[in-house]
């Protein structure tokens, strides 16, 4: 029995309308601008957020970074460096979330990892982030205003005119430099919520920031990367910490060991610090990281020369509460080129467990265990910034 032509045509038209036989089309899901609000709760403190921005200054080849706090009138925090600066395209990309893939190859001096640091660190502390960069004699400025994003409901990055750039607080400091970048935080709601009075709150915060930066960047401040590097808070330079007391004549550096991982070399060196009765009060202050001097013992893990973890034994030692003062500390610098072996805890990377087992087999570690450090209790006090 034949089917009428009209019915066949009608059926084919219906199948075509239903895209019968075709693969489903992908749907582009653009995140809502409210994502920026959600990203504010990523666990930053003021000092760790500023440290992330200084990472960018180090990567840009800066020799000086100025942190300028103002709690009078319009409150703000400004971070100004004399690095290479950015072109318009580079500055726009810097304001993009994940502007550079975590899988991309990076230069050995690049302290970035996920392409999120500038944005997440900044918006964790403020609602208004402005970046102005000077490069090749040109100035480019861009701004994320969270209130504006919510009002418009679109990912609207504001581009500043030259006059708007020049009217910004502390632009004059940037303009004195041949190249450089100004990062400006305004609408400091997080700091105001915790401190109440911003004038007093900023003063107290500067003390914490100074202490933190003197520790995590102590090797850069000492010029170990081959050039002068200065961090100043309201024009007062920060003095680098000396957690290993390398400047003390009684400190005993141990043998340098080299661990080979994925074609890269990681250097491991122990330091035996002087006995407590040989330390002055100034020495003890320089060596103390958090809490007591005992709490400062352990591994010091660096990414290049930037300290990322300190004062932990990675489960190979006794609990700190039951260990007498031995003064044992190890430096463990990890090249940026193998940071793919890392995972993120509170954004900054730390070694994977397999990486831990690589250096736990070290003869130096075995010597330390034989000298009184055994695996009877797990020490879980990792300080990841």
mmCIF file of C-alpha atoms in Angstrom:
data_model
loop_
_atom_site.group_PDB
_atom_site.id
_atom_site.type_symbol
_atom_site.label_atom_id
_atom_site.label_comp_id
_atom_site.label_asym_id
_atom_site.label_seq_id
_atom_site.Cartn_x
_atom_site.Cartn_y
_atom_site.Cartn_z
ATOM 1 C CA UNK A 1 0.000 0.000 0.000
ATOM 2 C CA UNK A 2 1.555 3.297 -1.061
ATOM 3 C CA UNK A 3 1.797 6.295 1.264
ATOM 4 C CA UNK A 4 0.403 9.567 -0.086
ATOM 5 C CA UNK A 5 3.062 11.985 -1.181
ATOM 6 C CA UNK A 6 1.544 14.751 0.978
ATOM 7 C CA UNK A 7 2.008 12.654 4.148
ATOM 8 C CA UNK A 8 5.649 11.847 3.271
ATOM 9 C CA UNK A 9 6.423 15.527 2.656
ATOM 10 C CA UNK A 10 4.694 16.530 5.901
ATOM 11 C CA UNK A 11 6.676 13.926 7.876
ATOM 12 C CA UNK A 12 9.992 15.036 6.387
ATOM 13 C CA UNK A 13 9.210 18.657 7.175
ATOM 14 C CA UNK A 14 8.441 17.717 10.810
ATOM 15 C CA UNK A 15 11.708 15.756 11.139
ATOM 16 C CA UNK A 16 13.616 18.698 9.727
ATOM 17 C CA UNK A 17 11.916 20.981 12.229
ATOM 18 C CA UNK A 18 12.985 18.685 15.059
ATOM 19 C CA UNK A 19 16.574 18.456 13.698
ATOM 20 C CA UNK A 20 16.113 14.697 13.497
ATOM 21 C CA UNK A 21 19.428 12.900 13.080
ATOM 22 C CA UNK A 22 21.543 15.969 13.897
ATOM 23 C CA UNK A 23 23.979 16.202 16.802
ATOM 24 C CA UNK A 24 23.035 18.527 19.625
ATOM 25 C CA UNK A 25 24.552 21.978 19.287
ATOM 26 C CA UNK A 26 26.872 23.129 22.124
ATOM 27 C CA UNK A 27 25.522 25.893 24.320
ATOM 28 C CA UNK A 28 27.841 28.724 25.285
ATOM 29 C CA UNK A 29 27.451 29.376 29.018
ATOM 30 C CA UNK A 30 28.916 32.763 29.890
ATOM 31 C CA UNK A 31 29.394 33.137 33.667
ATOM 32 C CA UNK A 32 27.246 35.713 35.371
ATOM 33 C CA UNK A 33 29.165 38.768 36.634
ATOM 34 C CA UNK A 34 28.140 37.677 40.142
ATOM 35 C CA UNK A 35 31.020 35.214 39.808
ATOM 36 C CA UNK A 36 33.272 38.077 40.868
ATOM 37 C CA UNK A 37 31.408 38.270 44.171
ATOM 38 C CA UNK A 38 31.814 34.525 44.724
ATOM 39 C CA UNK A 39 35.542 34.726 44.021
ATOM 40 C CA UNK A 40 36.049 37.145 46.890
ATOM 41 C CA UNK A 41 35.879 34.329 49.459
ATOM 42 C CA UNK A 42 39.040 32.461 48.459
ATOM 43 C CA UNK A 43 40.881 32.717 51.782
ATOM 44 C CA UNK A 44 43.180 35.690 51.265
ATOM 45 C CA UNK A 45 44.308 37.957 54.055
ATOM 46 C CA UNK A 46 45.470 41.497 53.324
ATOM 47 C CA UNK A 47 49.123 40.478 53.592
ATOM 48 C CA UNK A 48 48.840 37.378 51.368
ATOM 49 C CA UNK A 49 46.864 39.352 48.774
ATOM 50 C CA UNK A 50 49.558 42.041 48.592
ATOM 51 C CA UNK A 51 52.253 39.351 48.379
ATOM 52 C CA UNK A 52 50.512 37.937 45.286
ATOM 53 C CA UNK A 53 50.658 41.347 43.610
ATOM 54 C CA UNK A 54 54.346 41.674 44.424
ATOM 55 C CA UNK A 55 54.833 38.326 42.663
ATOM 56 C CA UNK A 56 53.703 40.122 39.505
ATOM 57 C CA UNK A 57 56.189 42.928 40.158
ATOM 58 C CA UNK A 58 59.028 40.408 40.500
ATOM 59 C CA UNK A 59 57.960 38.761 37.237
ATOM 60 C CA UNK A 60 57.938 42.199 35.548
ATOM 61 C CA UNK A 61 61.569 42.752 36.574
ATOM 62 C CA UNK A 62 60.884 45.489 39.118
ATOM 63 C CA UNK A 63 63.680 46.722 41.370
ATOM 64 C CA UNK A 64 61.354 48.652 43.694
ATOM 65 C CA UNK A 65 57.767 48.222 44.879
ATOM 66 C CA UNK A 66 56.036 50.933 46.907
ATOM 67 C CA UNK A 67 52.956 50.153 48.999
ATOM 68 C CA UNK A 68 51.029 53.299 49.835
ATOM 69 C CA UNK A 69 48.155 53.145 52.332
ATOM 70 C CA UNK A 70 45.734 55.991 52.913
ATOM 71 C CA UNK A 71 42.926 55.996 55.459
ATOM 72 C CA UNK A 72 42.193 59.705 55.228
ATOM 73 C CA UNK A 73 39.315 60.937 53.091
ATOM 74 C CA UNK A 74 39.047 58.488 50.203
ATOM 75 C CA UNK A 75 40.742 55.350 51.533
ATOM 76 C CA UNK A 76 42.873 53.292 49.195
ATOM 77 C CA UNK A 77 45.826 50.941 48.888
ATOM 78 C CA UNK A 78 48.254 51.532 46.012
ATOM 79 C CA UNK A 79 50.970 49.167 44.816
ATOM 80 C CA UNK A 80 53.447 50.809 42.428
ATOM 81 C CA UNK A 81 56.429 49.143 40.769
ATOM 82 C CA UNK A 82 59.097 50.120 38.247
ATOM 83 C CA UNK A 83 58.850 46.934 36.204
ATOM 84 C CA UNK A 84 58.584 46.758 32.444
ATOM 85 C CA UNK A 85 54.949 47.847 32.338
ATOM 86 C CA UNK A 86 52.297 46.548 29.940
ATOM 87 C CA UNK A 87 50.926 47.477 26.550
ATOM 88 C CA UNK A 88 47.176 48.033 26.149
ATOM 89 C CA UNK A 89 46.626 44.434 25.030
ATOM 90 C CA UNK A 90 48.774 43.058 27.855
ATOM 91 C CA UNK A 91 46.980 45.187 30.444
ATOM 92 C CA UNK A 92 43.572 44.083 29.187
ATOM 93 C CA UNK A 93 44.696 40.459 29.317
ATOM 94 C CA UNK A 94 46.004 40.975 32.841
ATOM 95 C CA UNK A 95 42.490 42.031 33.867
ATOM 96 C CA UNK A 96 40.964 38.929 32.264
ATOM 97 C CA UNK A 97 40.213 35.969 34.521
ATOM 98 C CA UNK A 98 42.744 33.215 33.770
ATOM 99 C CA UNK A 99 44.423 35.506 31.258
ATOM 100 C CA UNK A 100 47.181 32.932 30.915
ATOM 101 C CA UNK A 101 46.692 29.169 31.047
ATOM 102 C CA UNK A 102 48.184 27.264 33.975
ATOM 103 C CA UNK A 103 49.459 24.790 31.346
ATOM 104 C CA UNK A 104 51.423 27.437 29.475
ATOM 105 C CA UNK A 105 55.201 27.415 29.653
ATOM 106 C CA UNK A 106 56.529 30.194 31.867
ATOM 107 C CA UNK A 107 59.881 31.853 32.270
ATOM 108 C CA UNK A 108 61.974 30.705 35.223
ATOM 109 C CA UNK A 109 61.486 34.073 36.971
ATOM 110 C CA UNK A 110 57.699 34.044 36.477
ATOM 111 C CA UNK A 111 55.991 33.585 39.854
ATOM 112 C CA UNK A 112 52.507 33.353 38.309
ATOM 113 C CA UNK A 113 50.637 30.092 38.040
ATOM 114 C CA UNK A 114 46.916 30.277 37.203
ATOM 115 C CA UNK A 115 46.420 33.747 35.700
ATOM 116 C CA UNK A 116 44.098 34.703 38.560
ATOM 117 C CA UNK A 117 46.318 36.330 41.182
ATOM 118 C CA UNK A 118 45.847 39.999 40.315
ATOM 119 C CA UNK A 119 42.067 39.714 40.186
ATOM 120 C CA UNK A 120 41.302 37.290 43.012
ATOM 121 C CA UNK A 121 43.835 38.824 45.403
ATOM 122 C CA UNK A 122 42.532 42.326 44.716
ATOM 123 C CA UNK A 123 38.790 41.728 44.845
ATOM 124 C CA UNK A 124 39.224 39.730 48.042
ATOM 125 C CA UNK A 125 40.080 43.081 49.665
ATOM 126 C CA UNK A 126 38.236 45.730 47.645
ATOM 127 C CA UNK A 127 35.273 46.295 45.337
ATOM 128 C CA UNK A 128 37.071 48.621 42.946
ATOM 129 C CA UNK A 129 40.277 47.472 41.213
ATOM 130 C CA UNK A 130 42.136 49.812 38.878
ATOM 131 C CA UNK A 131 45.318 48.962 36.957
ATOM 132 C CA UNK A 132 47.335 51.636 35.152
ATOM 133 C CA UNK A 133 50.500 50.685 33.296
ATOM 134 C CA UNK A 134 53.187 52.751 31.608
ATOM 135 C CA UNK A 135 55.004 51.167 28.672
ATOM 136 C CA UNK A 136 56.848 52.640 25.687
ATOM 137 C CA UNK A 137 55.879 56.132 26.802
ATOM 138 C CA UNK A 138 52.151 55.319 26.740
ATOM 139 C CA UNK A 139 49.759 54.991 29.672
ATOM 140 C CA UNK A 140 46.847 52.533 29.702
ATOM 141 C CA UNK A 141 44.275 52.194 32.478
ATOM 142 C CA UNK A 142 41.479 49.690 33.159
ATOM 143 C CA UNK A 143 39.051 49.184 36.011
ATOM 144 C CA UNK A 144 36.846 46.489 37.479
ATOM 145 C CA UNK A 145 34.058 47.968 39.637
ATOM 146 C CA UNK A 146 31.979 45.186 41.226
ATOM 147 C CA UNK A 147 29.035 47.495 41.881
ATOM 148 C CA UNK A 148 29.006 48.540 38.217
ATOM 149 C CA UNK A 149 29.140 44.882 37.105
ATOM 150 C CA UNK A 150 26.105 44.018 39.215
ATOM 151 C CA UNK A 151 24.207 47.094 38.057
ATOM 152 C CA UNK A 152 24.797 46.409 34.355
ATOM 153 C CA UNK A 153 24.730 42.599 34.529
ATOM 154 C CA UNK A 154 27.529 42.362 31.961
ATOM 155 C CA UNK A 155 31.289 41.779 32.024
ATOM 156 C CA UNK A 156 32.073 45.440 31.505
ATOM 157 C CA UNK A 157 35.737 46.315 31.931
ATOM 158 C CA UNK A 158 36.002 50.082 32.153
ATOM 159 C CA UNK A 159 38.699 51.741 30.054
ATOM 160 C CA UNK A 160 40.109 54.932 31.533
ATOM 161 C CA UNK A 161 40.910 58.060 29.566
ATOM 162 C CA UNK A 162 44.291 59.744 29.995
ATOM 163 C CA UNK A 163 42.714 62.422 32.180
ATOM 164 C CA UNK A 164 41.068 59.780 34.363
ATOM 165 C CA UNK A 165 44.393 57.988 34.771
ATOM 166 C CA UNK A 166 46.181 61.169 35.769
ATOM 167 C CA UNK A 167 43.516 62.055 38.336
ATOM 168 C CA UNK A 168 43.984 58.774 40.224
ATOM 169 C CA UNK A 169 45.608 58.742 43.685
ATOM 170 C CA UNK A 170 49.371 58.129 43.451
ATOM 171 C CA UNK A 171 49.481 58.349 39.648
ATOM 172 C CA UNK A 172 52.196 60.984 40.054
ATOM 173 C CA UNK A 173 54.447 58.312 41.592
ATOM 174 C CA UNK A 174 53.991 56.084 38.542
ATOM 175 C CA UNK A 175 54.500 58.999 36.181
ATOM 176 C CA UNK A 176 57.991 59.596 37.627
ATOM 177 C CA UNK A 177 59.108 56.212 36.325
ATOM 178 C CA UNK A 178 60.126 55.338 32.771
ATOM 179 C CA UNK A 179 57.996 52.173 32.952
ATOM 180 C CA UNK A 180 55.909 50.554 35.630
ATOM 181 C CA UNK A 181 52.463 49.625 36.903
ATOM 182 C CA UNK A 182 50.062 51.059 39.456
ATOM 183 C CA UNK A 183 47.491 48.765 41.096
ATOM 184 C CA UNK A 184 44.879 50.737 43.032
ATOM 185 C CA UNK A 185 42.374 49.300 45.506
ATOM 186 C CA UNK A 186 39.377 51.405 46.503
ATOM 187 C CA UNK A 187 36.082 50.627 48.259
ATOM 188 C CA UNK A 188 37.974 48.692 50.943
ATOM 189 C CA UNK A 189 34.874 47.021 52.354
ATOM 190 C CA UNK A 190 36.646 43.936 53.711
ATOM 191 C CA UNK A 191 39.166 45.923 55.710
ATOM 192 C CA UNK A 192 36.477 48.277 56.975
ATOM 193 C CA UNK A 193 34.323 45.317 58.070
ATOM 194 C CA UNK A 194 37.134 43.866 60.173
ATOM 195 C CA UNK A 195 38.856 47.032 61.409
ATOM 196 C CA UNK A 196 35.952 49.462 61.695
ATOM 197 C CA UNK A 197 37.945 52.692 61.558
ATOM 198 C CA UNK A 198 40.029 52.557 58.372
ATOM 199 C CA UNK A 199 42.613 55.007 59.672
ATOM 200 C CA UNK A 200 43.474 52.837 62.660
ATOM 201 C CA UNK A 201 42.847 49.606 60.745
ATOM 202 C CA UNK A 202 45.336 50.473 58.027
ATOM 203 C CA UNK A 203 48.025 51.326 60.573
ATOM 204 C CA UNK A 204 47.593 47.955 62.274
ATOM 205 C CA UNK A 205 47.455 46.168 58.933
ATOM 206 C CA UNK A 206 50.742 47.702 57.791
ATOM 207 C CA UNK A 207 52.501 46.006 60.700
ATOM 208 C CA UNK A 208 51.225 42.580 59.607
ATOM 209 C CA UNK A 209 51.983 43.280 55.964
ATOM 210 C CA UNK A 210 55.544 44.388 56.733
ATOM 211 C CA UNK A 211 56.243 41.243 58.775
ATOM 212 C CA UNK A 212 54.782 38.918 56.147
ATOM 213 C CA UNK A 213 56.574 40.494 53.191
ATOM 214 C CA UNK A 214 59.895 40.577 55.045
ATOM 215 C CA UNK A 215 59.626 36.807 55.393
ATOM 216 C CA UNK A 216 58.246 35.535 52.081
ATOM 217 C CA UNK A 217 60.479 37.826 49.983
ATOM 218 C CA UNK A 218 63.544 37.738 52.247
ATOM 219 C CA UNK A 219 65.762 36.183 49.578
ATOM 220 C CA UNK A 220 64.780 38.813 47.011
ATOM 221 C CA UNK A 221 65.321 41.584 49.549
ATOM 222 C CA UNK A 222 68.787 40.128 50.166
ATOM 223 C CA UNK A 223 69.503 40.365 46.413
ATOM 224 C CA UNK A 224 69.963 36.609 45.966
ATOM 225 C CA UNK A 225 68.379 36.829 42.507
ATOM 226 C CA UNK A 226 71.318 38.955 41.333
ATOM 227 C CA UNK A 227 70.017 42.513 41.632
ATOM 228 C CA UNK A 228 68.753 45.026 44.132
ATOM 229 C CA UNK A 229 65.131 44.725 45.198
ATOM 230 C CA UNK A 230 63.302 47.068 47.572
ATOM 231 C CA UNK A 231 59.815 46.892 49.051
ATOM 232 C CA UNK A 232 58.723 50.022 50.914
ATOM 233 C CA UNK A 233 55.566 50.771 52.897
ATOM 234 C CA UNK A 234 54.704 54.459 52.813
ATOM 235 C CA UNK A 235 58.298 55.064 51.680
ATOM 236 C CA UNK A 236 59.872 53.110 54.571
ATOM 237 C CA UNK A 237 61.897 50.172 53.152
ATOM 238 C CA UNK A 238 61.261 46.720 54.589
ATOM 239 C CA UNK A 239 64.204 44.866 56.075
ATOM 240 C CA UNK A 240 64.284 41.227 55.009
ATOM 241 C CA UNK A 241 63.921 38.517 57.647
ATOM 242 C CA UNK A 242 66.612 35.895 58.244
ATOM 243 C CA UNK A 243 64.699 32.756 59.290
ATOM 244 C CA UNK A 244 67.753 30.532 58.710
ATOM 245 C CA UNK A 245 70.084 32.933 60.556
ATOM 246 C CA UNK A 246 72.590 32.618 57.737
ATOM 247 C CA UNK A 247 74.227 35.853 58.865
ATOM 248 C CA UNK A 248 75.020 34.370 62.309
ATOM 249 C CA UNK A 249 78.563 33.047 62.557
ATOM 250 C CA UNK A 250 77.471 30.043 64.644
ATOM 251 C CA UNK A 251 74.933 28.797 62.095
ATOM 252 C CA UNK A 252 76.149 25.564 60.469
ATOM 253 C CA UNK A 253 75.090 24.971 56.850
ATOM 254 C CA UNK A 254 74.934 21.284 55.960
ATOM 255 C CA UNK A 255 75.882 19.569 52.698
ATOM 256 C CA UNK A 256 74.039 20.561 49.544
ATOM 257 C CA UNK A 257 72.045 17.736 47.972
ATOM 258 C CA UNK A 258 70.475 17.707 44.526
ATOM 259 C CA UNK A 259 67.266 15.927 43.604
ATOM 260 C CA UNK A 260 66.451 15.356 39.916
ATOM 261 C CA UNK A 261 62.785 15.594 38.935
ATOM 262 C CA UNK A 262 61.534 15.767 35.339
ATOM 263 C CA UNK A 263 64.872 16.995 34.072
ATOM 264 C CA UNK A 264 65.090 19.784 36.644
ATOM 265 C CA UNK A 265 67.342 19.988 39.691
ATOM 266 C CA UNK A 266 66.023 20.824 43.146
ATOM 267 C CA UNK A 267 68.595 21.734 45.788
ATOM 268 C CA UNK A 268 68.172 20.671 49.391
ATOM 269 C CA UNK A 269 70.338 22.089 52.168
ATOM 270 C CA UNK A 270 70.006 21.758 55.967
ATOM 271 C CA UNK A 271 70.952 24.466 58.456
ATOM 272 C CA UNK A 272 71.727 23.879 62.116
ATOM 273 C CA UNK A 273 70.994 27.085 64.005
ATOM 274 C CA UNK A 274 72.994 28.175 67.051
ATOM 275 C CA UNK A 275 71.990 27.073 70.536
ATOM 276 C CA UNK A 276 69.501 29.368 72.217
ATOM 277 C CA UNK A 277 72.079 30.718 74.683
ATOM 278 C CA UNK A 278 74.112 32.006 71.727
ATOM 279 C CA UNK A 279 71.241 34.011 70.294
ATOM 280 C CA UNK A 280 70.622 37.630 71.131
ATOM 281 C CA UNK A 281 67.089 38.960 71.370
ATOM 282 C CA UNK A 282 67.516 40.443 67.871
ATOM 283 C CA UNK A 283 68.679 37.048 66.550
ATOM 284 C CA UNK A 284 65.666 35.334 68.072
ATOM 285 C CA UNK A 285 63.341 37.891 66.549
ATOM 286 C CA UNK A 286 64.862 37.403 63.082
ATOM 287 C CA UNK A 287 64.646 33.616 63.331
ATOM 288 C CA UNK A 288 61.114 33.479 64.773
ATOM 289 C CA UNK A 289 58.438 33.083 62.125
ATOM 290 C CA UNK A 290 55.234 32.378 64.023
ATOM 291 C CA UNK A 291 54.900 31.533 67.686
ATOM 292 C CA UNK A 292 58.017 30.167 69.377
ATOM 293 C CA UNK A 293 61.415 29.445 67.852
ATOM 294 C CA UNK A 294 60.515 25.750 67.990
ATOM 295 C CA UNK A 295 57.580 26.466 65.698
ATOM 296 C CA UNK A 296 59.970 28.025 63.186
ATOM 297 C CA UNK A 297 61.922 24.803 62.663
ATOM 298 C CA UNK A 298 61.298 22.553 59.672
ATOM 299 C CA UNK A 299 61.273 22.826 55.914
ATOM 300 C CA UNK A 300 61.347 26.142 54.053
ATOM 301 C CA UNK A 301 59.893 25.600 50.593
ATOM 302 C CA UNK A 302 60.567 28.207 47.921
ATOM 303 C CA UNK A 303 59.245 28.699 44.442
ATOM 304 C CA UNK A 304 62.378 30.080 42.867
ATOM 305 C CA UNK A 305 63.347 32.428 45.750
ATOM 306 C CA UNK A 306 59.831 33.170 46.945
ATOM 307 C CA UNK A 307 58.904 31.431 50.219
ATOM 308 C CA UNK A 308 55.599 29.539 49.954
ATOM 309 C CA UNK A 309 55.664 27.034 52.865
ATOM 310 C CA UNK A 310 57.598 27.179 56.114
ATOM 311 C CA UNK A 311 57.865 25.594 59.535
ATOM 312 C CA UNK A 312 56.498 22.137 58.652
ATOM 313 C CA UNK A 313 58.051 18.657 58.926
ATOM 314 C CA UNK A 314 55.864 16.953 56.276
ATOM 315 C CA UNK A 315 54.996 14.065 58.594
ATOM 316 C CA UNK A 316 58.601 12.925 59.031
ATOM 317 C CA UNK A 317 59.133 14.436 62.474
ATOM 318 C CA UNK A 318 57.722 14.506 65.952
ATOM 319 C CA UNK A 319 55.066 16.975 66.948
ATOM 320 C CA UNK A 320 56.682 20.345 67.603
ATOM 321 C CA UNK A 321 55.337 20.346 71.146
ATOM 322 C CA UNK A 322 57.480 17.321 72.009
ATOM 323 C CA UNK A 323 60.709 18.288 70.198
ATOM 324 C CA UNK A 324 63.447 20.142 72.016
ATOM 325 C CA UNK A 325 65.255 22.989 70.293
ATOM 326 C CA UNK A 326 67.533 21.466 67.637
ATOM 327 C CA UNK A 327 67.632 24.402 65.228
ATOM 328 C CA UNK A 328 67.155 22.185 62.179
ATOM 329 C CA UNK A 329 65.829 23.909 59.062
ATOM 330 C CA UNK A 330 66.022 22.904 55.383
ATOM 331 C CA UNK A 331 65.752 25.099 52.303
ATOM 332 C CA UNK A 332 63.971 23.529 49.358
ATOM 333 C CA UNK A 333 63.721 25.807 46.271
ATOM 334 C CA UNK A 334 61.470 24.485 43.481
ATOM 335 C CA UNK A 335 61.888 25.780 39.895
ATOM 336 C CA UNK A 336 58.829 27.371 38.285
ATOM 337 C CA UNK A 337 59.316 25.091 35.280
ATOM 338 C CA UNK A 338 58.054 22.027 37.188
ATOM 339 C CA UNK A 339 55.190 23.676 39.056
ATOM 340 C CA UNK A 340 52.834 21.406 37.093
ATOM 341 C CA UNK A 341 53.741 18.833 39.739
ATOM 342 C CA UNK A 342 52.060 21.044 42.324
ATOM 343 C CA UNK A 343 48.520 21.365 43.568
ATOM 344 C CA UNK A 344 46.912 24.445 45.030
ATOM 345 C CA UNK A 345 45.881 24.918 48.645
ATOM 346 C CA UNK A 346 44.528 28.397 49.293
ATOM 347 C CA UNK A 347 45.762 29.263 45.827
ATOM 348 C CA UNK A 348 49.511 29.076 46.426
ATOM 349 C CA UNK A 349 51.106 25.807 45.285
ATOM 350 C CA UNK A 350 52.600 23.163 47.548
ATOM 351 C CA UNK A 351 54.377 19.896 46.684
ATOM 352 C CA UNK A 352 52.367 16.786 45.892
ATOM 353 C CA UNK A 353 52.768 13.771 48.140
ATOM 354 C CA UNK A 354 55.022 12.033 45.611
ATOM 355 C CA UNK A 355 57.318 15.060 45.630
ATOM 356 C CA UNK A 356 57.452 14.745 49.404
ATOM 357 C CA UNK A 357 58.539 11.118 49.167
ATOM 358 C CA UNK A 358 61.296 12.121 46.742
ATOM 359 C CA UNK A 359 63.065 14.169 49.370
ATOM 360 C CA UNK A 360 62.079 12.042 52.376
ATOM 361 C CA UNK A 361 64.460 9.414 50.945
ATOM 362 C CA UNK A 362 67.283 11.944 51.145
ATOM 363 C CA UNK A 363 70.296 10.889 53.264
ATOM 364 C CA UNK A 364 70.146 14.250 55.046
ATOM 365 C CA UNK A 365 66.560 13.603 56.119
ATOM 366 C CA UNK A 366 67.524 10.114 57.290
ATOM 367 C CA UNK A 367 70.302 11.679 59.371
ATOM 368 C CA UNK A 368 67.824 14.061 60.988
ATOM 369 C CA UNK A 369 65.483 11.205 61.879
ATOM 370 C CA UNK A 370 68.352 9.249 63.422
ATOM 371 C CA UNK A 371 69.205 12.331 65.483
ATOM 372 C CA UNK A 372 65.852 12.320 67.275
ATOM 373 C CA UNK A 373 63.127 13.107 64.735
ATOM 374 C CA UNK A 374 60.876 10.073 64.182
ATOM 375 C CA UNK A 375 57.437 9.407 62.732
ATOM 376 C CA UNK A 376 55.572 8.926 66.014
ATOM 377 C CA UNK A 377 53.149 11.766 65.494
ATOM 378 C CA UNK A 378 51.924 13.621 62.435
ATOM 379 C CA UNK A 379 52.665 17.311 62.326
ATOM 380 C CA UNK A 380 50.034 18.877 60.151
ATOM 381 C CA UNK A 381 50.882 22.535 60.641
ATOM 382 C CA UNK A 382 51.608 23.448 57.034
ATOM 383 C CA UNK A 383 51.482 27.170 56.487
ATOM 384 C CA UNK A 384 50.553 27.736 52.867
ATOM 385 C CA UNK A 385 50.212 31.312 51.666
#
